[in-house]
Amino acid sequence: MKLAIGIDIGGTKTAIGIVDEQGTIAAKHTIKTDLSISPPQMVEQIAAAVKELLHQHSIEDSSILGIGIGAPGPLDPAGGRITCPPNLPGWQDFPLVKELERHLPYPIRMENDATAATLAEKWIGAAKDSHHFVFVTISTGIGSGIYLHGKLLTGASGNAGDAGHMVIDPSAGRCVCGQLGCWEWVASGTAIARQASEFLGRTVTSKEVFDLANEGDQNMVELVDKLYQYIGMGCVSLINILDPDTIVIGGGVSQVGEPLFQAVRSYVSAHALNPGGRHTRIVPAQLQTDAGLVGAAALVHVNY
């Protein structure tokens, strides 16, 4: 059986996995995305983790079809470069594919991480039966991928779907990209942790915010409700522009579960412009936190 190496690079962690032709993860490992070291040093750590994973599971080079990388945008997939990612300071115009080729002997393909996860959800996930859907990942930041008319849409430069930087609320402050009130700035896991930390006067994680809200902390309940509203606003904009039949939501924040999905469905049903859009399916990513990893491998396994 032929295998692909999937590498999902995030702002806080990098997932590395060996994935077979059915999309099953044979082995995986996660390392910290260490922003205190140079990108070449981080790539060296990624390559070492890949080699160790192959060694631990006695996987021969002949079994590996190639490496797929899901990386934060904006990027240049054709040139194998990360160009100017807001969540990876110091990685500007970094030749990621060329650098990784110095350490590993396999063919490499790279796409935006959310685009790769979109392909995974179409391949073996929540959107297998849809020809018109948008995948949204909400975690450190917010990204999306677009699949319409049976095709993955990547745009002229490979950066279509950067929905995290559409403006939702200009009064909410300046995003790391320089605009005011981007969706990512107001509705990501990082956003709610930042807002709660400012309010409480101490550093808290997004998980702690949701835990406090579940325990009845009224201020945190209001923050979470506002977060859900912002997520709903972004989904309505995507529905109004792209007219999908399904929106798949993944990423760490989606692990909150049904309260989030109920709130977003309610907002969409009330505010989508097209009556048909008000009935857009809003569903959790089936692959959950593995969507990016499987999607990276899908860049090797799936003809897209």
C-alpha atoms as a PDB file:
ATOM      1  CA  MET A   1       0.000   0.000   0.000  1.00  0.00           C
ATOM      2  CA  LYS A   2       1.256   3.427  -0.953  1.00  0.00           C
ATOM      3  CA  LEU A   3       1.522   6.086   1.738  1.00  0.00           C
ATOM      4  CA  ALA A   4       1.743   9.861   1.896  1.00  0.00           C
ATOM      5  CA  ILE A   5       3.413  12.030   4.490  1.00  0.00           C
ATOM      6  CA  GLY A   6       1.121  14.831   5.615  1.00  0.00           C
ATOM      7  CA  ILE A   7       2.532  17.921   7.324  1.00  0.00           C
ATOM      8  CA  ASP A   8       0.084  20.449   8.752  1.00  0.00           C
ATOM      9  CA  ILE A   9       1.911  23.591   9.890  1.00  0.00           C
ATOM     10  CA  GLY A  10      -0.019  25.779  12.320  1.00  0.00           C
ATOM     11  CA  GLY A  11       0.748  28.898  14.293  1.00  0.00           C
ATOM     12  CA  THR A  12       1.264  26.943  17.523  1.00  0.00           C
ATOM     13  CA  LYS A  13       1.845  23.310  16.500  1.00  0.00           C
ATOM     14  CA  THR A  14       2.816  21.193  13.515  1.00  0.00           C
ATOM     15  CA  ALA A  15       1.160  17.816  12.935  1.00  0.00           C
ATOM     16  CA  ILE A  16       3.025  15.144  10.994  1.00  0.00           C
ATOM     17  CA  GLY A  17       1.405  11.918   9.855  1.00  0.00           C
ATOM     18  CA  ILE A  18       1.629   8.892   7.585  1.00  0.00           C
ATOM     19  CA  VAL A  19      -1.663   8.446   5.696  1.00  0.00           C
ATOM     20  CA  ASP A  20      -2.728   5.579   3.443  1.00  0.00           C
ATOM     21  CA  GLU A  21      -4.787   5.625   0.227  1.00  0.00           C
ATOM     22  CA  GLN A  22      -8.069   5.374   2.142  1.00  0.00           C
ATOM     23  CA  GLY A  23      -7.273   8.400   4.277  1.00  0.00           C
ATOM     24  CA  THR A  24      -6.445   6.355   7.369  1.00  0.00           C
ATOM     25  CA  ILE A  25      -3.716   7.792   9.574  1.00  0.00           C
ATOM     26  CA  ALA A  26      -1.185   5.009  10.115  1.00  0.00           C
ATOM     27  CA  ALA A  27       0.963   7.084  12.458  1.00  0.00           C
ATOM     28  CA  LYS A  28       1.182  10.673  13.614  1.00  0.00           C
ATOM     29  CA  HIS A  29       3.184  12.979  15.821  1.00  0.00           C
ATOM     30  CA  THR A  30       2.839  16.614  16.863  1.00  0.00           C
ATOM     31  CA  ILE A  31       5.609  19.088  17.597  1.00  0.00           C
ATOM     32  CA  LYS A  32       5.533  22.695  18.714  1.00  0.00           C
ATOM     33  CA  THR A  33       5.792  25.331  15.991  1.00  0.00           C
ATOM     34  CA  ASP A  34       8.654  27.161  17.649  1.00  0.00           C
ATOM     35  CA  LEU A  35       8.629  30.787  16.548  1.00  0.00           C
ATOM     36  CA  SER A  36      11.695  31.553  18.665  1.00  0.00           C
ATOM     37  CA  ILE A  37      13.937  29.742  16.165  1.00  0.00           C
ATOM     38  CA  SER A  38      14.543  30.438  12.480  1.00  0.00           C
ATOM     39  CA  PRO A  39      12.319  28.831   9.811  1.00  0.00           C
ATOM     40  CA  PRO A  40      15.206  26.635   8.530  1.00  0.00           C
ATOM     41  CA  GLN A  41      15.750  25.347  12.075  1.00  0.00           C
ATOM     42  CA  MET A  42      12.023  24.609  12.391  1.00  0.00           C
ATOM     43  CA  VAL A  43      12.081  22.738   9.064  1.00  0.00           C
ATOM     44  CA  GLU A  44      15.011  20.696  10.353  1.00  0.00           C
ATOM     45  CA  GLN A  45      12.905  19.705  13.372  1.00  0.00           C
ATOM     46  CA  ILE A  46       9.986  18.772  11.114  1.00  0.00           C
ATOM     47  CA  ALA A  47      12.243  16.633   8.910  1.00  0.00           C
ATOM     48  CA  ALA A  48      13.726  14.913  11.953  1.00  0.00           C
ATOM     49  CA  ALA A  49      10.220  14.127  13.231  1.00  0.00           C
ATOM     50  CA  VAL A  50       9.279  12.660   9.825  1.00  0.00           C
ATOM     51  CA  LYS A  51      12.376  10.436   9.787  1.00  0.00           C
ATOM     52  CA  GLU A  52      11.717   9.279  13.344  1.00  0.00           C
ATOM     53  CA  LEU A  53       8.090   8.437  12.538  1.00  0.00           C
ATOM     54  CA  LEU A  54       9.141   6.384   9.500  1.00  0.00           C
ATOM     55  CA  HIS A  55      11.793   4.611  11.557  1.00  0.00           C
ATOM     56  CA  GLN A  56       9.458   3.839  14.460  1.00  0.00           C
ATOM     57  CA  HIS A  57       6.942   2.210  12.120  1.00  0.00           C
ATOM     58  CA  SER A  58       9.494   0.501   9.831  1.00  0.00           C
ATOM     59  CA  ILE A  59       8.231   2.273   6.716  1.00  0.00           C
ATOM     60  CA  GLU A  60      10.451   1.989   3.639  1.00  0.00           C
ATOM     61  CA  ASP A  61      11.126   4.858   1.236  1.00  0.00           C
ATOM     62  CA  SER A  62       9.585   2.828  -1.596  1.00  0.00           C
ATOM     63  CA  SER A  63       6.183   2.998   0.122  1.00  0.00           C
ATOM     64  CA  ILE A  64       6.111   6.807   0.187  1.00  0.00           C
ATOM     65  CA  LEU A  65       4.417   8.523  -2.754  1.00  0.00           C
ATOM     66  CA  GLY A  66       5.294  11.995  -1.548  1.00  0.00           C
ATOM     67  CA  ILE A  67       4.802  14.743   1.002  1.00  0.00           C
ATOM     68  CA  GLY A  68       1.848  17.093   1.196  1.00  0.00           C
ATOM     69  CA  ILE A  69       2.152  20.308   3.196  1.00  0.00           C
ATOM     70  CA  GLY A  70      -0.724  22.414   4.466  1.00  0.00           C
ATOM     71  CA  ALA A  71       0.718  25.799   5.434  1.00  0.00           C
ATOM     72  CA  PRO A  72      -0.729  29.132   6.573  1.00  0.00           C
ATOM     73  CA  GLY A  73      -1.303  31.679   3.837  1.00  0.00           C
ATOM     74  CA  PRO A  74      -0.703  33.848   2.047  1.00  0.00           C
ATOM     75  CA  LEU A  75       1.669  31.610   0.126  1.00  0.00           C
ATOM     76  CA  ASP A  76       2.950  30.773  -3.335  1.00  0.00           C
ATOM     77  CA  PRO A  77       2.062  27.105  -3.891  1.00  0.00           C
ATOM     78  CA  ALA A  78       3.587  26.967  -7.375  1.00  0.00           C
ATOM     79  CA  GLY A  79       6.884  28.380  -6.098  1.00  0.00           C
ATOM     80  CA  GLY A  80       6.801  26.446  -2.822  1.00  0.00           C
ATOM     81  CA  ARG A  81       7.114  29.602  -0.746  1.00  0.00           C
ATOM     82  CA  ILE A  82       5.326  30.964   2.302  1.00  0.00           C
ATOM     83  CA  THR A  83       4.990  34.656   1.493  1.00  0.00           C
ATOM     84  CA  CYS A  84       3.595  36.728   4.387  1.00  0.00           C
ATOM     85  CA  PRO A  85       1.667  34.663   6.989  1.00  0.00           C
ATOM     86  CA  PRO A  86       0.294  36.840   9.840  1.00  0.00           C
ATOM     87  CA  ASN A  87       0.482  33.926  12.296  1.00  0.00           C
ATOM     88  CA  LEU A  88       4.071  32.956  11.437  1.00  0.00           C
ATOM     89  CA  PRO A  89       6.140  36.096  11.979  1.00  0.00           C
ATOM     90  CA  GLY A  90       9.636  35.631  10.622  1.00  0.00           C
ATOM     91  CA  TRP A  91       8.539  33.256   7.852  1.00  0.00           C
ATOM     92  CA  GLN A  92       8.068  35.951   5.201  1.00  0.00           C
ATOM     93  CA  ASP A  93       9.056  34.859   1.681  1.00  0.00           C
ATOM     94  CA  PHE A  94      10.430  31.579   3.032  1.00  0.00           C
ATOM     95  CA  PRO A  95      11.167  28.805   0.463  1.00  0.00           C
ATOM     96  CA  LEU A  96       9.585  26.047   2.535  1.00  0.00           C
ATOM     97  CA  VAL A  97       9.480  23.325  -0.122  1.00  0.00           C
ATOM     98  CA  LYS A  98      13.082  23.891  -1.232  1.00  0.00           C
ATOM     99  CA  GLU A  99      14.243  23.862   2.397  1.00  0.00           C
ATOM    100  CA  LEU A 100      12.419  20.615   3.171  1.00  0.00           C
ATOM    101  CA  GLU A 101      13.823  19.014   0.010  1.00  0.00           C
ATOM    102  CA  ARG A 102      17.283  19.467   1.543  1.00  0.00           C
ATOM    103  CA  HIS A 103      16.325  16.980   4.259  1.00  0.00           C
ATOM    104  CA  LEU A 104      13.863  14.538   2.659  1.00  0.00           C
ATOM    105  CA  PRO A 105      14.010  12.730  -0.722  1.00  0.00           C
ATOM    106  CA  TYR A 106      10.297  12.692  -1.643  1.00  0.00           C
ATOM    107  CA  PRO A 107       8.207  14.777  -4.068  1.00  0.00           C
ATOM    108  CA  ILE A 108       6.502  17.660  -2.224  1.00  0.00           C
ATOM    109  CA  ARG A 109       3.222  19.505  -2.880  1.00  0.00           C
ATOM    110  CA  MET A 110       2.044  22.477  -0.827  1.00  0.00           C
ATOM    111  CA  GLU A 111      -1.278  24.297  -0.487  1.00  0.00           C
ATOM    112  CA  ASN A 112      -2.932  26.622   1.989  1.00  0.00           C
ATOM    113  CA  ASP A 113      -3.736  24.648   5.145  1.00  0.00           C
ATOM    114  CA  ALA A 114      -7.468  25.376   4.992  1.00  0.00           C
ATOM    115  CA  THR A 115      -7.541  24.425   1.304  1.00  0.00           C
ATOM    116  CA  ALA A 116      -5.902  21.114   2.154  1.00  0.00           C
ATOM    117  CA  ALA A 117      -8.402  20.474   4.955  1.00  0.00           C
ATOM    118  CA  THR A 118     -11.233  21.243   2.521  1.00  0.00           C
ATOM    119  CA  LEU A 119      -9.940  18.508   0.236  1.00  0.00           C
ATOM    120  CA  ALA A 120      -9.869  16.095   3.180  1.00  0.00           C
ATOM    121  CA  GLU A 121     -13.479  16.789   4.138  1.00  0.00           C
ATOM    122  CA  LYS A 122     -14.490  16.142   0.529  1.00  0.00           C
ATOM    123  CA  TRP A 123     -12.356  12.990   0.317  1.00  0.00           C
ATOM    124  CA  ILE A 124     -13.463  11.152   3.459  1.00  0.00           C
ATOM    125  CA  GLY A 125     -15.199  13.692   5.677  1.00  0.00           C
ATOM    126  CA  ALA A 126     -18.403  15.642   6.232  1.00  0.00           C
ATOM    127  CA  ALA A 127     -18.699  16.918   2.648  1.00  0.00           C
ATOM    128  CA  LYS A 128     -18.347  13.650   0.718  1.00  0.00           C
ATOM    129  CA  ASP A 129     -21.791  14.109  -0.852  1.00  0.00           C
ATOM    130  CA  SER A 130     -21.589  17.856  -1.515  1.00  0.00           C
ATOM    131  CA  HIS A 131     -20.487  19.537  -4.752  1.00  0.00           C
ATOM    132  CA  HIS A 132     -20.891  23.065  -3.320  1.00  0.00           C
ATOM    133  CA  PHE A 133     -19.465  23.627   0.151  1.00  0.00           C
ATOM    134  CA  VAL A 134     -17.176  25.871   2.160  1.00  0.00           C
ATOM    135  CA  PHE A 135     -14.871  24.560   4.862  1.00  0.00           C
ATOM    136  CA  VAL A 136     -14.087  26.944   7.734  1.00  0.00           C
ATOM    137  CA  THR A 137     -11.443  26.244  10.345  1.00  0.00           C
ATOM    138  CA  ILE A 138     -11.530  28.244  13.578  1.00  0.00           C
ATOM    139  CA  SER A 139      -8.543  27.850  15.887  1.00  0.00           C
ATOM    140  CA  THR A 140      -5.469  30.084  16.318  1.00  0.00           C
ATOM    141  CA  GLY A 141      -6.796  31.985  13.309  1.00  0.00           C
ATOM    142  CA  ILE A 142      -9.636  31.505  10.843  1.00  0.00           C
ATOM    143  CA  GLY A 143      -9.212  30.086   7.370  1.00  0.00           C
ATOM    144  CA  SER A 144     -11.506  28.603   4.756  1.00  0.00           C
ATOM    145  CA  GLY A 145     -11.509  26.541   1.605  1.00  0.00           C
ATOM    146  CA  ILE A 146     -13.963  26.682  -1.282  1.00  0.00           C
ATOM    147  CA  TYR A 147     -15.316  23.691  -3.209  1.00  0.00           C
ATOM    148  CA  LEU A 148     -17.891  24.627  -5.848  1.00  0.00           C
ATOM    149  CA  HIS A 149     -19.291  22.841  -8.917  1.00  0.00           C
ATOM    150  CA  GLY A 150     -17.269  19.764  -7.992  1.00  0.00           C
ATOM    151  CA  LYS A 151     -13.930  21.579  -7.963  1.00  0.00           C
ATOM    152  CA  LEU A 152     -11.524  22.895  -5.369  1.00  0.00           C
ATOM    153  CA  LEU A 153     -11.141  26.619  -6.028  1.00  0.00           C
ATOM    154  CA  THR A 154      -7.720  28.021  -5.190  1.00  0.00           C
ATOM    155  CA  GLY A 155      -7.699  31.277  -7.163  1.00  0.00           C
ATOM    156  CA  ALA A 156      -5.155  32.948  -9.412  1.00  0.00           C
ATOM    157  CA  SER A 157      -2.290  32.738  -6.906  1.00  0.00           C
ATOM    158  CA  GLY A 158      -3.473  29.814  -4.776  1.00  0.00           C
ATOM    159  CA  ASN A 159      -4.797  31.983  -1.950  1.00  0.00           C
ATOM    160  CA  ALA A 160      -8.574  31.875  -2.427  1.00  0.00           C
ATOM    161  CA  GLY A 161     -10.532  31.422   0.783  1.00  0.00           C
ATOM    162  CA  ASP A 162      -8.654  33.691   3.172  1.00  0.00           C
ATOM    163  CA  ALA A 163     -11.959  34.488   4.848  1.00  0.00           C
ATOM    164  CA  GLY A 164     -10.354  35.164   8.212  1.00  0.00           C
ATOM    165  CA  HIS A 165      -9.407  38.591   6.917  1.00  0.00           C
ATOM    166  CA  MET A 166     -12.771  39.807   5.729  1.00  0.00           C
ATOM    167  CA  VAL A 167     -13.905  42.675   7.921  1.00  0.00           C
ATOM    168  CA  ILE A 168     -16.703  41.909  10.409  1.00  0.00           C
ATOM    169  CA  ASP A 169     -16.485  44.638  13.065  1.00  0.00           C
ATOM    170  CA  PRO A 170     -14.142  47.609  12.476  1.00  0.00           C
ATOM    171  CA  SER A 171     -14.819  48.890  15.994  1.00  0.00           C
ATOM    172  CA  ALA A 172     -13.150  45.800  17.503  1.00  0.00           C
ATOM    173  CA  GLY A 173      -9.546  46.881  16.945  1.00  0.00           C
ATOM    174  CA  ARG A 174      -6.725  46.260  14.506  1.00  0.00           C
ATOM    175  CA  CYS A 175      -5.980  42.784  13.241  1.00  0.00           C
ATOM    176  CA  VAL A 176      -2.401  41.539  12.847  1.00  0.00           C
ATOM    177  CA  CYS A 177      -2.867  41.962   9.072  1.00  0.00           C
ATOM    178  CA  GLY A 178      -3.360  45.718   9.529  1.00  0.00           C
ATOM    179  CA  GLN A 179      -7.105  45.923   8.844  1.00  0.00           C
ATOM    180  CA  LEU A 180      -9.693  46.803  11.458  1.00  0.00           C
ATOM    181  CA  GLY A 181     -12.024  44.122  12.787  1.00  0.00           C
ATOM    182  CA  CYS A 182     -11.183  41.057  10.682  1.00  0.00           C
ATOM    183  CA  TRP A 183     -13.187  37.875  11.289  1.00  0.00           C
ATOM    184  CA  GLU A 184     -10.061  36.216  12.690  1.00  0.00           C
ATOM    185  CA  TRP A 185      -9.453  39.152  15.031  1.00  0.00           C
ATOM    186  CA  VAL A 186     -12.913  38.886  16.580  1.00  0.00           C
ATOM    187  CA  ALA A 187     -13.935  35.221  16.299  1.00  0.00           C
ATOM    188  CA  SER A 188     -10.900  32.912  16.516  1.00  0.00           C
ATOM    189  CA  GLY A 189      -9.737  30.975  19.564  1.00  0.00           C
ATOM    190  CA  THR A 190      -6.952  33.517  19.935  1.00  0.00           C
ATOM    191  CA  ALA A 191      -9.521  36.336  19.828  1.00  0.00           C
ATOM    192  CA  ILE A 192     -11.703  35.067  22.649  1.00  0.00           C
ATOM    193  CA  ALA A 193      -8.655  34.236  24.794  1.00  0.00           C
ATOM    194  CA  ARG A 194      -7.325  37.768  24.229  1.00  0.00           C
ATOM    195  CA  GLN A 195     -10.652  39.405  25.043  1.00  0.00           C
ATOM    196  CA  ALA A 196     -11.159  37.336  28.197  1.00  0.00           C
ATOM    197  CA  SER A 197      -7.582  37.908  29.376  1.00  0.00           C
ATOM    198  CA  GLU A 198      -8.023  41.660  28.999  1.00  0.00           C
ATOM    199  CA  PHE A 199     -11.287  41.547  30.933  1.00  0.00           C
ATOM    200  CA  LEU A 200     -10.048  39.267  33.733  1.00  0.00           C
ATOM    201  CA  GLY A 201      -6.632  40.882  34.084  1.00  0.00           C
ATOM    202  CA  ARG A 202      -4.851  37.529  33.758  1.00  0.00           C
ATOM    203  CA  THR A 203      -3.926  35.224  30.921  1.00  0.00           C
ATOM    204  CA  VAL A 204      -6.495  32.554  30.082  1.00  0.00           C
ATOM    205  CA  THR A 205      -6.851  30.109  27.203  1.00  0.00           C
ATOM    206  CA  SER A 206      -9.896  29.800  24.976  1.00  0.00           C
ATOM    207  CA  LYS A 207     -10.725  26.485  26.672  1.00  0.00           C
ATOM    208  CA  GLU A 208     -10.737  28.209  30.058  1.00  0.00           C
ATOM    209  CA  VAL A 209     -13.109  30.840  28.688  1.00  0.00           C
ATOM    210  CA  PHE A 210     -15.598  28.192  27.553  1.00  0.00           C
ATOM    211  CA  ASP A 211     -15.211  26.343  30.879  1.00  0.00           C
ATOM    212  CA  LEU A 212     -15.924  29.528  32.832  1.00  0.00           C
ATOM    213  CA  ALA A 213     -18.970  30.217  30.665  1.00  0.00           C
ATOM    214  CA  ASN A 214     -20.245  26.668  31.277  1.00  0.00           C
ATOM    215  CA  GLU A 215     -19.794  27.243  35.022  1.00  0.00           C
ATOM    216  CA  GLY A 216     -22.090  30.264  34.796  1.00  0.00           C
ATOM    217  CA  ASP A 217     -19.659  33.191  34.723  1.00  0.00           C
ATOM    218  CA  GLN A 218     -21.999  35.755  33.165  1.00  0.00           C
ATOM    219  CA  ASN A 219     -19.246  37.913  31.697  1.00  0.00           C
ATOM    220  CA  MET A 220     -17.728  34.892  29.949  1.00  0.00           C
ATOM    221  CA  VAL A 221     -21.185  33.796  28.788  1.00  0.00           C
ATOM    222  CA  GLU A 222     -21.591  37.187  27.094  1.00  0.00           C
ATOM    223  CA  LEU A 223     -18.151  36.883  25.474  1.00  0.00           C
ATOM    224  CA  VAL A 224     -18.947  33.408  24.145  1.00  0.00           C
ATOM    225  CA  ASP A 225     -22.357  34.516  22.844  1.00  0.00           C
ATOM    226  CA  LYS A 226     -20.675  37.401  21.027  1.00  0.00           C
ATOM    227  CA  LEU A 227     -18.143  34.974  19.552  1.00  0.00           C
ATOM    228  CA  TYR A 228     -20.950  32.773  18.211  1.00  0.00           C
ATOM    229  CA  GLN A 229     -22.619  35.839  16.713  1.00  0.00           C
ATOM    230  CA  TYR A 230     -19.402  36.843  14.966  1.00  0.00           C
ATOM    231  CA  ILE A 231     -18.980  33.309  13.593  1.00  0.00           C
ATOM    232  CA  GLY A 232     -22.556  33.478  12.324  1.00  0.00           C
ATOM    233  CA  MET A 233     -21.865  36.824  10.637  1.00  0.00           C
ATOM    234  CA  GLY A 234     -18.918  35.388   8.754  1.00  0.00           C
ATOM    235  CA  CYS A 235     -20.893  32.343   7.669  1.00  0.00           C
ATOM    236  CA  VAL A 236     -23.728  34.537   6.362  1.00  0.00           C
ATOM    237  CA  SER A 237     -21.224  36.535   4.295  1.00  0.00           C
ATOM    238  CA  LEU A 238     -19.832  33.329   2.798  1.00  0.00           C
ATOM    239  CA  ILE A 239     -23.336  32.065   2.047  1.00  0.00           C
ATOM    240  CA  ASN A 240     -24.399  35.348   0.445  1.00  0.00           C
ATOM    241  CA  ILE A 241     -21.293  35.456  -1.768  1.00  0.00           C
ATOM    242  CA  LEU A 242     -20.735  31.789  -2.679  1.00  0.00           C
ATOM    243  CA  ASP A 243     -24.156  30.105  -2.307  1.00  0.00           C
ATOM    244  CA  PRO A 244     -22.907  26.763  -0.915  1.00  0.00           C
ATOM    245  CA  ASP A 245     -25.315  24.048   0.215  1.00  0.00           C
ATOM    246  CA  THR A 246     -23.072  23.215   3.189  1.00  0.00           C
ATOM    247  CA  ILE A 247     -20.631  24.926   5.522  1.00  0.00           C
ATOM    248  CA  VAL A 248     -18.297  22.562   7.360  1.00  0.00           C
ATOM    249  CA  ILE A 249     -16.741  24.035  10.512  1.00  0.00           C
ATOM    250  CA  GLY A 250     -13.591  22.544  12.012  1.00  0.00           C
ATOM    251  CA  GLY A 251     -10.634  23.636  14.116  1.00  0.00           C
ATOM    252  CA  GLY A 252     -10.168  23.758  17.863  1.00  0.00           C
ATOM    253  CA  VAL A 253     -13.041  26.150  18.595  1.00  0.00           C
ATOM    254  CA  SER A 254     -15.481  23.798  16.845  1.00  0.00           C
ATOM    255  CA  GLN A 255     -14.814  21.273  19.620  1.00  0.00           C
ATOM    256  CA  VAL A 256     -17.168  23.345  21.780  1.00  0.00           C
ATOM    257  CA  GLY A 257     -19.810  21.329  19.958  1.00  0.00           C
ATOM    258  CA  GLU A 258     -23.537  21.743  19.633  1.00  0.00           C
ATOM    259  CA  PRO A 259     -23.933  25.115  21.419  1.00  0.00           C
ATOM    260  CA  LEU A 260     -21.777  26.726  18.733  1.00  0.00           C
ATOM    261  CA  PHE A 261     -23.544  24.964  15.855  1.00  0.00           C
ATOM    262  CA  GLN A 262     -27.015  25.750  17.194  1.00  0.00           C
ATOM    263  CA  ALA A 263     -26.100  29.436  17.558  1.00  0.00           C
ATOM    264  CA  VAL A 264     -24.604  29.661  14.056  1.00  0.00           C
ATOM    265  CA  ARG A 265     -27.542  27.822  12.441  1.00  0.00           C
ATOM    266  CA  SER A 266     -29.945  30.168  14.193  1.00  0.00           C
ATOM    267  CA  TYR A 267     -28.036  33.236  12.986  1.00  0.00           C
ATOM    268  CA  VAL A 268     -27.827  31.944   9.418  1.00  0.00           C
ATOM    269  CA  SER A 269     -31.523  31.053   9.314  1.00  0.00           C
ATOM    270  CA  ALA A 270     -32.379  34.596  10.397  1.00  0.00           C
ATOM    271  CA  HIS A 271     -29.919  36.605   8.322  1.00  0.00           C
ATOM    272  CA  ALA A 272     -28.882  34.863   5.087  1.00  0.00           C
ATOM    273  CA  LEU A 273     -30.197  36.958   2.211  1.00  0.00           C
ATOM    274  CA  ASN A 274     -31.346  34.182  -0.113  1.00  0.00           C
ATOM    275  CA  PRO A 275     -34.244  32.115   1.360  1.00  0.00           C
ATOM    276  CA  GLY A 276     -32.422  28.994   0.213  1.00  0.00           C
ATOM    277  CA  GLY A 277     -29.287  30.181   1.980  1.00  0.00           C
ATOM    278  CA  ARG A 278     -31.150  30.270   5.283  1.00  0.00           C
ATOM    279  CA  HIS A 279     -31.305  26.472   5.070  1.00  0.00           C
ATOM    280  CA  THR A 280     -27.602  25.969   4.397  1.00  0.00           C
ATOM    281  CA  ARG A 281     -26.345  22.929   6.297  1.00  0.00           C
ATOM    282  CA  ILE A 282     -23.929  23.959   9.060  1.00  0.00           C
ATOM    283  CA  VAL A 283     -22.080  20.814  10.176  1.00  0.00           C
ATOM    284  CA  PRO A 284     -18.974  19.898  12.170  1.00  0.00           C
ATOM    285  CA  ALA A 285     -15.889  18.690  10.378  1.00  0.00           C
ATOM    286  CA  GLN A 286     -15.935  14.918  10.477  1.00  0.00           C
ATOM    287  CA  LEU A 287     -12.158  14.741  10.663  1.00  0.00           C
ATOM    288  CA  GLN A 288     -12.093  17.307  13.474  1.00  0.00           C
ATOM    289  CA  THR A 289      -8.522  18.202  14.427  1.00  0.00           C
ATOM    290  CA  ASP A 290      -7.084  15.713  11.897  1.00  0.00           C
ATOM    291  CA  ALA A 291      -8.596  17.534   8.885  1.00  0.00           C
ATOM    292  CA  GLY A 292      -5.440  19.516   8.191  1.00  0.00           C
ATOM    293  CA  LEU A 293      -3.181  16.483   8.486  1.00  0.00           C
ATOM    294  CA  VAL A 294      -5.337  14.254   6.282  1.00  0.00           C
ATOM    295  CA  GLY A 295      -5.796  17.156   3.876  1.00  0.00           C
ATOM    296  CA  ALA A 296      -2.038  17.589   3.547  1.00  0.00           C
ATOM    297  CA  ALA A 297      -1.754  13.902   2.653  1.00  0.00           C
ATOM    298  CA  ALA A 298      -4.697  14.247   0.263  1.00  0.00           C
ATOM    299  CA  LEU A 299      -2.591  16.648  -1.790  1.00  0.00           C
ATOM    300  CA  VAL A 300      -0.563  13.550  -2.709  1.00  0.00           C
ATOM    301  CA  HIS A 301      -3.334  10.936  -2.852  1.00  0.00           C
ATOM    302  CA  VAL A 302      -6.196  12.870  -4.510  1.00  0.00           C
ATOM    303  CA  ASN A 303      -6.344  14.321  -8.015  1.00  0.00           C
ATOM    304  CA  TYR A 304      -7.648  17.861  -7.482  1.00  0.00           C
END
